[in-house]
Coordinates of C-alpha atoms in Angstrom, one line a residue:
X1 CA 129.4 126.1 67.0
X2 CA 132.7 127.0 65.9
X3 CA 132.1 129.0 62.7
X4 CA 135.3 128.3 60.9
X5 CA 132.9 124.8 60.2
X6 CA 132.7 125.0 56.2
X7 CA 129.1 124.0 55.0
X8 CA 129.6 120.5 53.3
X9 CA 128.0 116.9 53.0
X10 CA 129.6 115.6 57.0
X11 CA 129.1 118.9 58.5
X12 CA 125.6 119.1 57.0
X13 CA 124.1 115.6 58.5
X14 CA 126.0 116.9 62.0
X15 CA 124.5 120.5 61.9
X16 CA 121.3 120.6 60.0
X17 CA 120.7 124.5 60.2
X18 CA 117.1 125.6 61.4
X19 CA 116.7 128.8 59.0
X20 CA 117.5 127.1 55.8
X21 CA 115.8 125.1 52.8
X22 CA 117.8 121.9 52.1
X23 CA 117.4 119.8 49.7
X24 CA 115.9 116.5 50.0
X25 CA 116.5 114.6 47.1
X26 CA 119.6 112.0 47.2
X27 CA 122.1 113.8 45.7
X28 CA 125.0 111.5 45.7
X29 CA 122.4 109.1 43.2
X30 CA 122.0 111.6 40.7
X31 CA 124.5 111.4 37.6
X32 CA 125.7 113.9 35.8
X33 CA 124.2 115.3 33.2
X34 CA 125.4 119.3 32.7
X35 CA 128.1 120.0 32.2
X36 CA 128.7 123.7 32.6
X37 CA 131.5 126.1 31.5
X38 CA 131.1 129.5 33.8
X39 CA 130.3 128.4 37.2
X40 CA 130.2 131.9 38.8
X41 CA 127.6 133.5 41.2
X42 CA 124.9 134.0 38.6
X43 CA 124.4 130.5 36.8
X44 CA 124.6 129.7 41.2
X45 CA 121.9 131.6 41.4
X46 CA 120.0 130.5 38.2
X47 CA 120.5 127.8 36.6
X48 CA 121.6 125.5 39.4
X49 CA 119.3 126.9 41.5
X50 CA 116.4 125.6 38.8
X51 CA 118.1 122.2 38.3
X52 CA 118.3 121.8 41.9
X53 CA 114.2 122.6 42.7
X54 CA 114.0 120.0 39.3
X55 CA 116.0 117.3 41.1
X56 CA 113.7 118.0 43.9
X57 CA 110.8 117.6 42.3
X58 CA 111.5 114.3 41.1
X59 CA 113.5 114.5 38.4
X60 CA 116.9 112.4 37.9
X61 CA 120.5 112.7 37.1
X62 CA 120.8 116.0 36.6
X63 CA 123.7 116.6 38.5
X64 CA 126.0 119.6 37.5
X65 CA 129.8 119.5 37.0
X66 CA 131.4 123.0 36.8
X67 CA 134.1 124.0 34.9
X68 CA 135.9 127.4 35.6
X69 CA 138.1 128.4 32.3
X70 CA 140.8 130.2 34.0
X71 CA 140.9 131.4 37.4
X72 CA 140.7 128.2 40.4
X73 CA 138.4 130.7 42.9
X74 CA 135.1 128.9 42.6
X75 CA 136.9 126.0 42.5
X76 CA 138.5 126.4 46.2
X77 CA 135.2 128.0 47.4
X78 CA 133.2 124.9 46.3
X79 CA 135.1 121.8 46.1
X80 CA 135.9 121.9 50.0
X81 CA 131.9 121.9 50.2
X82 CA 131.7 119.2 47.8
X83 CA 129.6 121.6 45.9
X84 CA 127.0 122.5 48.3
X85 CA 126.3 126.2 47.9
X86 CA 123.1 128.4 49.4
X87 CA 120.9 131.2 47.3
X88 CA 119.7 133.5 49.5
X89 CA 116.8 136.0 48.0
X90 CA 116.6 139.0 49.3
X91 CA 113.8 141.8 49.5
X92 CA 112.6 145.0 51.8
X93 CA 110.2 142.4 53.3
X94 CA 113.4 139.9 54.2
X95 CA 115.6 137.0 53.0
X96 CA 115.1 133.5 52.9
X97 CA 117.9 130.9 52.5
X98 CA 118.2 127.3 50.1
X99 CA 121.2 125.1 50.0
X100 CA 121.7 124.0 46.7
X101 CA 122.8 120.6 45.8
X102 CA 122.5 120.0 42.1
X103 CA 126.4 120.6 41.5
X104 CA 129.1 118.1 42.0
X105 CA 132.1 119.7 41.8
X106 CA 134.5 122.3 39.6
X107 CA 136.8 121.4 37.8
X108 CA 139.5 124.1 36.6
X109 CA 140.4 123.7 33.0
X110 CA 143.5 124.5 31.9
X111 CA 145.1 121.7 35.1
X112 CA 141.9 119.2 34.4
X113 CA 141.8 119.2 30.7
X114 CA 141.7 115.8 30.3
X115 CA 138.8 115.4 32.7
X116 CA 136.6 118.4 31.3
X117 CA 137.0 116.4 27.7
X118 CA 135.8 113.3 29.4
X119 CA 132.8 114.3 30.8
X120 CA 131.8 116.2 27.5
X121 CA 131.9 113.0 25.4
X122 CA 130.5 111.0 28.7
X123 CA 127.6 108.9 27.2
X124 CA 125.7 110.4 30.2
X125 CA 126.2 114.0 29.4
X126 CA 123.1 115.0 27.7
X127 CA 123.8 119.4 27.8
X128 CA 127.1 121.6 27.6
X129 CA 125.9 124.9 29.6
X130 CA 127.3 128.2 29.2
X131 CA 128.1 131.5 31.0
X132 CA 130.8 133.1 30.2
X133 CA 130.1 136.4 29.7
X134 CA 130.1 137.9 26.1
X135 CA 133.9 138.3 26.3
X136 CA 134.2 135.0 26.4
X137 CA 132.8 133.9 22.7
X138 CA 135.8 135.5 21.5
X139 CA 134.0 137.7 18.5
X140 CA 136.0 140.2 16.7
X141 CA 134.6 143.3 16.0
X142 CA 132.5 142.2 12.7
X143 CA 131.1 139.5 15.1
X144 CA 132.8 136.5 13.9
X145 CA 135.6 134.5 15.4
X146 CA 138.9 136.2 16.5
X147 CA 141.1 133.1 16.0
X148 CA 143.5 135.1 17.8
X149 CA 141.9 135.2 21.1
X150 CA 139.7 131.6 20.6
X151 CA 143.3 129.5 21.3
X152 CA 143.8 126.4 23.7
X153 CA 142.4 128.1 26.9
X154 CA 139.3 129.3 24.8
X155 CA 135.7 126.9 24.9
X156 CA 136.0 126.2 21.8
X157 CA 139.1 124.3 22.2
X158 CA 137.6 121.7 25.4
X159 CA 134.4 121.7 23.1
X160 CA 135.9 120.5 19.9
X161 CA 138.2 117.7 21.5
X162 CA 135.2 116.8 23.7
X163 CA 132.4 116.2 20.6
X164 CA 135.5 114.7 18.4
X165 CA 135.9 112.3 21.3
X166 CA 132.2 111.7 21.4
X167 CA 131.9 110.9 17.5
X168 CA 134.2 108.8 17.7
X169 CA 132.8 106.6 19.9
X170 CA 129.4 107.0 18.5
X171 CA 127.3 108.7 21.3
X172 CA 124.4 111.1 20.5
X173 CA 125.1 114.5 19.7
X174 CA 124.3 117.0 22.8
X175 CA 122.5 120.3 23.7
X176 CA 124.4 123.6 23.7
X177 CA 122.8 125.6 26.2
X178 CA 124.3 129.6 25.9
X179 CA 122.8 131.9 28.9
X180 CA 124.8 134.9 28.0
X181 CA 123.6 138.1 27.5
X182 CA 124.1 137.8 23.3
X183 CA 121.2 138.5 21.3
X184 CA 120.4 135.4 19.1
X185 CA 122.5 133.5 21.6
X186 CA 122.1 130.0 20.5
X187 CA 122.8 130.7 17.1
X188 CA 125.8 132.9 17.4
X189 CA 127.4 130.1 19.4
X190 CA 126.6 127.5 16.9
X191 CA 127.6 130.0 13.9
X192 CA 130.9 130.8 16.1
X193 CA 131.4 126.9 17.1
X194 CA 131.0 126.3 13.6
X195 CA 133.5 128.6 13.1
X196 CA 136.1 127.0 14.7
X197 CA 135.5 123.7 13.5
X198 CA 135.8 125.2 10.0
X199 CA 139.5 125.9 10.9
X200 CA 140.5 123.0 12.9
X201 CA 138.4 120.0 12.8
X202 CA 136.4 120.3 9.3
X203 CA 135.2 117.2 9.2
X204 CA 133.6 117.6 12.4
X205 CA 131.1 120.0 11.0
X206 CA 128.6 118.6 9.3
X207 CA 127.7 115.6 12.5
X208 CA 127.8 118.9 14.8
X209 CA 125.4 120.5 13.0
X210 CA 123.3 117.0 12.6
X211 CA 123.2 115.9 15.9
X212 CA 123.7 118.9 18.1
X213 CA 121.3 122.1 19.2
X214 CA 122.2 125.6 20.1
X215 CA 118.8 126.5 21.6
X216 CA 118.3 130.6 22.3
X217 CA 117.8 131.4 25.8
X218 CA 116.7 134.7 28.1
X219 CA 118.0 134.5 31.7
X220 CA 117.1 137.3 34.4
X221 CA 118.2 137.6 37.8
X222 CA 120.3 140.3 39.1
X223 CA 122.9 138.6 41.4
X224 CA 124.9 141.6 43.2
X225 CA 128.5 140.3 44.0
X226 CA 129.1 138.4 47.4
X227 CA 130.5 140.3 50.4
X228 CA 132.2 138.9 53.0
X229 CA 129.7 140.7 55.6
X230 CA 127.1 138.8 53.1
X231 CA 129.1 135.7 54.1
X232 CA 128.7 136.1 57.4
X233 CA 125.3 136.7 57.3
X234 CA 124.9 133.5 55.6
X235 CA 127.0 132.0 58.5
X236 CA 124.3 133.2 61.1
X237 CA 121.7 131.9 59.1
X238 CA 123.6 128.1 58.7
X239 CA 123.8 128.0 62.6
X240 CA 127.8 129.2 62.8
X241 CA 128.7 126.9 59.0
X242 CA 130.1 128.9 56.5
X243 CA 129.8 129.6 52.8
X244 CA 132.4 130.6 51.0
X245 CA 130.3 130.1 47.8
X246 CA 127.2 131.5 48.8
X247 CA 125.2 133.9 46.4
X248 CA 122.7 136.9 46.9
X249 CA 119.5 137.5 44.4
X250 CA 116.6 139.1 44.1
X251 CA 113.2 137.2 44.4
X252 CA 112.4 137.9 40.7
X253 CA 114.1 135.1 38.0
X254 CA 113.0 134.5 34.6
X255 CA 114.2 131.9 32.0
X256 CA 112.9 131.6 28.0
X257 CA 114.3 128.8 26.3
X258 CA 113.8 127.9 22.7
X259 CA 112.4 124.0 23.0
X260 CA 115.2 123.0 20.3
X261 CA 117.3 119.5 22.5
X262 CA 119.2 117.3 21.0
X263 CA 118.0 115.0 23.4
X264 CA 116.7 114.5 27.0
X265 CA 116.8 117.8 29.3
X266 CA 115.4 118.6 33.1
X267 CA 111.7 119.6 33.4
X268 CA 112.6 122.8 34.4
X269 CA 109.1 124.4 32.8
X270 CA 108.0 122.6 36.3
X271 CA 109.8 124.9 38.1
X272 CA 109.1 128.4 36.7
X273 CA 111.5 128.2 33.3
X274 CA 109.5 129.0 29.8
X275 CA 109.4 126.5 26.9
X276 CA 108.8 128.7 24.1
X277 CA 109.2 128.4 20.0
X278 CA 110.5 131.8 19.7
X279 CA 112.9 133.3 22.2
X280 CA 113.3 136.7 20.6
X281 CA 110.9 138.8 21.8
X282 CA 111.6 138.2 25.7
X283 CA 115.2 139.1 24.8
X284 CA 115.0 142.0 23.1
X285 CA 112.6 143.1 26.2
X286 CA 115.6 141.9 28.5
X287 CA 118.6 143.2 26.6
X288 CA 116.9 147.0 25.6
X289 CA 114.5 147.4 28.4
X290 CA 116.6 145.9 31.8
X291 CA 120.1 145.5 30.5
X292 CA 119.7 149.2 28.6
X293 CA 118.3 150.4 31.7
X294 CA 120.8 148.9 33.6
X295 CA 124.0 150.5 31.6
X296 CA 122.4 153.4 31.6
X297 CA 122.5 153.4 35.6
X298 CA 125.6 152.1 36.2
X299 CA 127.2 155.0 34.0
X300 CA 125.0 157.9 35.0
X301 CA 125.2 156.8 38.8
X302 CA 129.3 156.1 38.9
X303 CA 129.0 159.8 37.5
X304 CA 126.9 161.4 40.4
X305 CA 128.4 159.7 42.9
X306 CA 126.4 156.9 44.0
X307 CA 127.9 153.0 44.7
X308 CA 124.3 150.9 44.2
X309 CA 122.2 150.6 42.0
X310 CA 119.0 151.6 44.1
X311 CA 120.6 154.7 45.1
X312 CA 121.1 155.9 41.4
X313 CA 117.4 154.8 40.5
X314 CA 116.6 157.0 43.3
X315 CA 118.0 160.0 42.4
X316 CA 115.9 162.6 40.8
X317 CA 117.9 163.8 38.3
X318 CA 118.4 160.3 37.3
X319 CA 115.1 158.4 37.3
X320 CA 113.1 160.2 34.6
X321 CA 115.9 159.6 32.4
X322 CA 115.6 155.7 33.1
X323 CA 112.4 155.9 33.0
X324 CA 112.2 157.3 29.2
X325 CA 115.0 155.2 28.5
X326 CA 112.5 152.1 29.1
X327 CA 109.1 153.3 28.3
X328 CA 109.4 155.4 25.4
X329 CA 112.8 154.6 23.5
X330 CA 113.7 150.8 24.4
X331 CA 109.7 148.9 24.3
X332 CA 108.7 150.7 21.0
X333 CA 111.7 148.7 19.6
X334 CA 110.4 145.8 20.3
X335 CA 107.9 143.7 18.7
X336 CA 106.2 142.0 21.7
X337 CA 104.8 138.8 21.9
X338 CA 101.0 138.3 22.7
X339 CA 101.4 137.3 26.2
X340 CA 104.0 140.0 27.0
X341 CA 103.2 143.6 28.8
X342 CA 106.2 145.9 28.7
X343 CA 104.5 148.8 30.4
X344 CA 103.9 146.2 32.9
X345 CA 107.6 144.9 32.8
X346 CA 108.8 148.3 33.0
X347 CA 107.1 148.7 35.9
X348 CA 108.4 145.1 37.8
X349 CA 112.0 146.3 36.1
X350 CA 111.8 150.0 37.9
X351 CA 110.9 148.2 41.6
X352 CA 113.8 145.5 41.1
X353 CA 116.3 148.6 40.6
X354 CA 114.4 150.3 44.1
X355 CA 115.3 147.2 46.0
X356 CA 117.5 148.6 48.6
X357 CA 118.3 144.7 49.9
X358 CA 120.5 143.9 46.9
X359 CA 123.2 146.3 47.1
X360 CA 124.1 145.7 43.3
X361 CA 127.6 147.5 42.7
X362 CA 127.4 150.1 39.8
X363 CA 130.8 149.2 39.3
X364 CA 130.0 145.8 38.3
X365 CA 127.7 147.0 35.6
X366 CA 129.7 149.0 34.6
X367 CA 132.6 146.5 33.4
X368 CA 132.6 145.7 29.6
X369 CA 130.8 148.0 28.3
X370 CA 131.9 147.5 24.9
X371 CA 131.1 144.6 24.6
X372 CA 126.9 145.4 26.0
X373 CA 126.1 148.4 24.4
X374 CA 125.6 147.6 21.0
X375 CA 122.8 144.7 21.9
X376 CA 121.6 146.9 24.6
X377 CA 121.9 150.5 23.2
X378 CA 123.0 150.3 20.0
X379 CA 120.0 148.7 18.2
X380 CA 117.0 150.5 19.9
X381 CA 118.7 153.5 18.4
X382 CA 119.4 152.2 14.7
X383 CA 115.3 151.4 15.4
X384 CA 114.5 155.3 16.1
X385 CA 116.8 156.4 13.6
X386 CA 115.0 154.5 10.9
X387 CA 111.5 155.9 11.8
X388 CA 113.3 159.7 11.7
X389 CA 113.1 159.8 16.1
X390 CA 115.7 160.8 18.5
X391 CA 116.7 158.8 21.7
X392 CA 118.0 161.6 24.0
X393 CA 117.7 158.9 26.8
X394 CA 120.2 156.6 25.3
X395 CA 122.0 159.6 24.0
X396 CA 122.4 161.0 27.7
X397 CA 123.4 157.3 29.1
X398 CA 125.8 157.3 25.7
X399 CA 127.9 160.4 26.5
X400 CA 128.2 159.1 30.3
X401 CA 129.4 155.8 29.2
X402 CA 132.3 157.8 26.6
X403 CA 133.5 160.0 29.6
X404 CA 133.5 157.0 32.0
X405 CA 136.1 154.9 29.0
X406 CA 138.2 157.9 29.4
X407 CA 139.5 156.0 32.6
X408 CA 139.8 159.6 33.9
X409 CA 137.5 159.1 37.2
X410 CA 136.3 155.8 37.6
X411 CA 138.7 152.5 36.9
X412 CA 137.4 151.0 33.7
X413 CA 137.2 147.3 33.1
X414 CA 136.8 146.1 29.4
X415 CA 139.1 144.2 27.1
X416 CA 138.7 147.4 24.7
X417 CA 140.0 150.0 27.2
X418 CA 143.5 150.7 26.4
X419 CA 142.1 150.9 22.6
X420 CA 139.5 153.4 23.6
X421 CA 141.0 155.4 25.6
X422 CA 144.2 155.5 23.2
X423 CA 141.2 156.6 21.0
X424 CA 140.3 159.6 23.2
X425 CA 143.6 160.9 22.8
X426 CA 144.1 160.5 19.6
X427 CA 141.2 162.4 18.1
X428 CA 139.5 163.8 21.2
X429 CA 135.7 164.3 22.3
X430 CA 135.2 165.8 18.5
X431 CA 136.0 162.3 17.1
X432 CA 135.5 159.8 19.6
X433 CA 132.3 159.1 18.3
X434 CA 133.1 158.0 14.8
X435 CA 136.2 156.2 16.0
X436 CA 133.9 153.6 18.0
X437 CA 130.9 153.5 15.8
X438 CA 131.6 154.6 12.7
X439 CA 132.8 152.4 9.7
X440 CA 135.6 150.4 10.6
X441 CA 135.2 151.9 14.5
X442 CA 136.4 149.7 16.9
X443 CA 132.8 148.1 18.1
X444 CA 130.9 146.8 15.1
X445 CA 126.9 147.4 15.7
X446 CA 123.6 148.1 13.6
X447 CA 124.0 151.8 14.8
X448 CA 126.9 153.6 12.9
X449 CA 126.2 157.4 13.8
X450 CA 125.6 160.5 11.1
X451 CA 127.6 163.2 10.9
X452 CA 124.5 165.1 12.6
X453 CA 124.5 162.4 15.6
X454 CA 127.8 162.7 15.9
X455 CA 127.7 166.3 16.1
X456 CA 124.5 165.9 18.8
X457 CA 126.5 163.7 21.0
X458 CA 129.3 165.8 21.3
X459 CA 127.1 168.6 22.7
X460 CA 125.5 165.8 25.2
X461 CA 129.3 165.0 25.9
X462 CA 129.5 168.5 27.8
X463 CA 133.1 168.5 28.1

């Protein structure tokens, strides 16, 4: 077959590959019923990828629109596919291959505006889903709103023109589904939302907050970025069609959601998701325990060298360090739930990061730091600090992540570099510290260091 043969719906029913799971449901009956703002290579490989096995086991009209909030890239890799994609999970053992079907189409924002609006007040539209990284709630540094940043390209903006629209034509209120990497999620989204609304649509507040949910959520799956050899893997495996969409993940996923709909919502507890009352203690495991672990990799490894995350976890000087970082700073902090084992999901954590399948970039952990270390470092050490303990984990990871912001080795992507690293040269290793965390630093967290700590980290800093 001629592989410049785009997977889609015609070349699908002409080339049904032999090496891949379709799906069998009938796709073009299902109405939409997500909307979701983010549609990059993790919600492919997460939450699609549970709608989709949903859809297939019976349940209807869940289909997905996508809407991308700036850049048209997913947008031209799916919309030629009519939104087919494929998730390919990935192990020592092998891969195996799914061609997703549960999203429609993307639309682009800022050019389909009036469409993206639409479908938010749709009388069909039951949830309003959410990845766009923490950057993209537009929080200040105290955490609230930066009205500055939150403007007419910002969610906020489609969001409040699409539930105005929707009030005023009397449909139910709608589920806000966040599955970003924010502690609390679901409430800082509806405290931000409610935010904005304060300022530019007051008298939308008060049926937001009566007939819409924010519900928390805890996603996991590492999802390495997509190269184009991966591509033409995929292309192998779909009998010569190609994929310009396709997506690479581990076999692990996870997904706690706090049961809190405004209305009706996929049965995706069929599928492997939690229902649970209380989200918080599988995402403070997640955030301190993998994400802290993760940080901590990307930062130490860019340092020594290494490219992947397996091949940082693998070097000795390296592993103890993520190992104490989990076991012994990170799950004391938490206050587990009955049915949850940290030692044993340190364990599962440590043989994720061995995976040498994956080939997740350090590089691409690395990016925004300042926006993930407070939720991921930050707390577990304003924990040890209150019972009088030291982290020299953290500590270690800390001082790796301040000489990365330098920008003097390693490019640095963050919306805070330019401030940080004018910060470096304005008062040097000796005050770098303060500057960031202290009072009225430039990253607000519940960690704002002592004179002592400050003096500590400076010696880890070793410059």
């Amino acid at each position: 077959m001629n592989n410049s043969l785009r997977l889609g719906i015609d070349t699908l029913a002409v080339f049904p590959p032999d090496e891949a799971e379709c799906f069998t449901y009938d796709r073009a009956a299902q109405t939409i019923g997500i909307i979701h703002f983010g549609i990059g290579a993790f919600h492919r490989a997460h939450m699609a990828w549970y709608t989709d096995r949903a859809m297939e086991a019976g349940d209807q009209n869940w289909a997905i629109i996508g809407v991308s909030l700036r850049s048209a890239e997913v947008a031209h890799q799916m919309n030629p596919q009519q939104g087919l994609f494929t998730v390919t999970t990935r192990n020592a053992d092998g891969a195996q291959t799914r061609i997703i079907g549960a999203v429609r189409d993307v639309l682009v924002a800022p050019y389909e505006t009036d469409d993206v609006i639409a479908l938010i007040a749709a009388p069909t539209t039951h949830i309003i889903s959410f990845t766009i990284t923490e950057k993209g709630y537009c929080r200040a540094a105290n955490g609230a709103l930066d009205f500055a940043l939150a403007g007419d390209s910002s969610v906020y903006h489609y969001l409040s023109a699409g539930l105005r629209r929707r009030h005023d034509v009397g449909h139910t209120g709608l589920t806000l589904l966040c599955c970003d990497n924010l502690a609390n999620n679901g409430a800082q989204l509806a405290r931000l939302l409610g935010e904005y609304l304060t300022h530019h649509d007051p008298a939308l507040l008060g049926w937001f907050s009566e007939n819409c949910t924010c519900p928390s959520t805890m996603v996991d799956r590492i999802v390495p970025a997509t190269t184009p050899a991966d591509r033409d893997s995929i292309a192998e495996t779909l009998d010569g069609l190609r994929d310009e969409a396709a997506v690479i993940t581990e076999t692990f996923s996870q997904w706690v959601i706090e049961d809190n709909f405004a209305g009706p919502r996929p049965a995706w507890e069929n599928v492997g998701a939690q229902m649970v009352a209380d989200v918080a203690p599988y995402e403070e495991a997640k955030l301190r325990m993998l994400n802290g672990a993760h940080s901590a990799l990307a930062y130490l490894g860019l340092e020594a060298g290494h490219k992947y995350v397996h091949q940082a976890v693998a070097d000795p000087k390296i592993r103890p360090i993520i190992d104490q970082l989990i076991r012994q700073e990170a799950a004391p902090s938490i206050t587990a739930a009955p049915e949850q084992d940290l030692n044993a999901y340190a364990d599962a954590l440590l043989a994720r990061f061995a995976n040498p399948a994956l080939n997740h970039q350090l590089i691409q952990i690395a990016m925004d730091g300042s926006q993930k270390i407070p939720q991921r470092w930050l707390t577990t050490l304003a924990y040890h600090r209150a019972q009088n303990q030291s982290c020299p984990a953290i500590f270690t990871a800390l001082a790796a992540w301040l000489r990365h912001i330098r920008g003097q080795t390693d490019p640095v992507n963050d919306p805070l570099a330019n401030a940080m690293q004018q910060a470096w040269l304005d008062v040097g290793a000796a005050g770098i510290t303060s500057a960031l965390f202290g009072y009225g630093g430039l990253i607000a967290s519940d960690w704002q260091p002592t004179a002592q700590e400050c003096t500590t980290l400076l010696e880890y800093l070793r410059l």
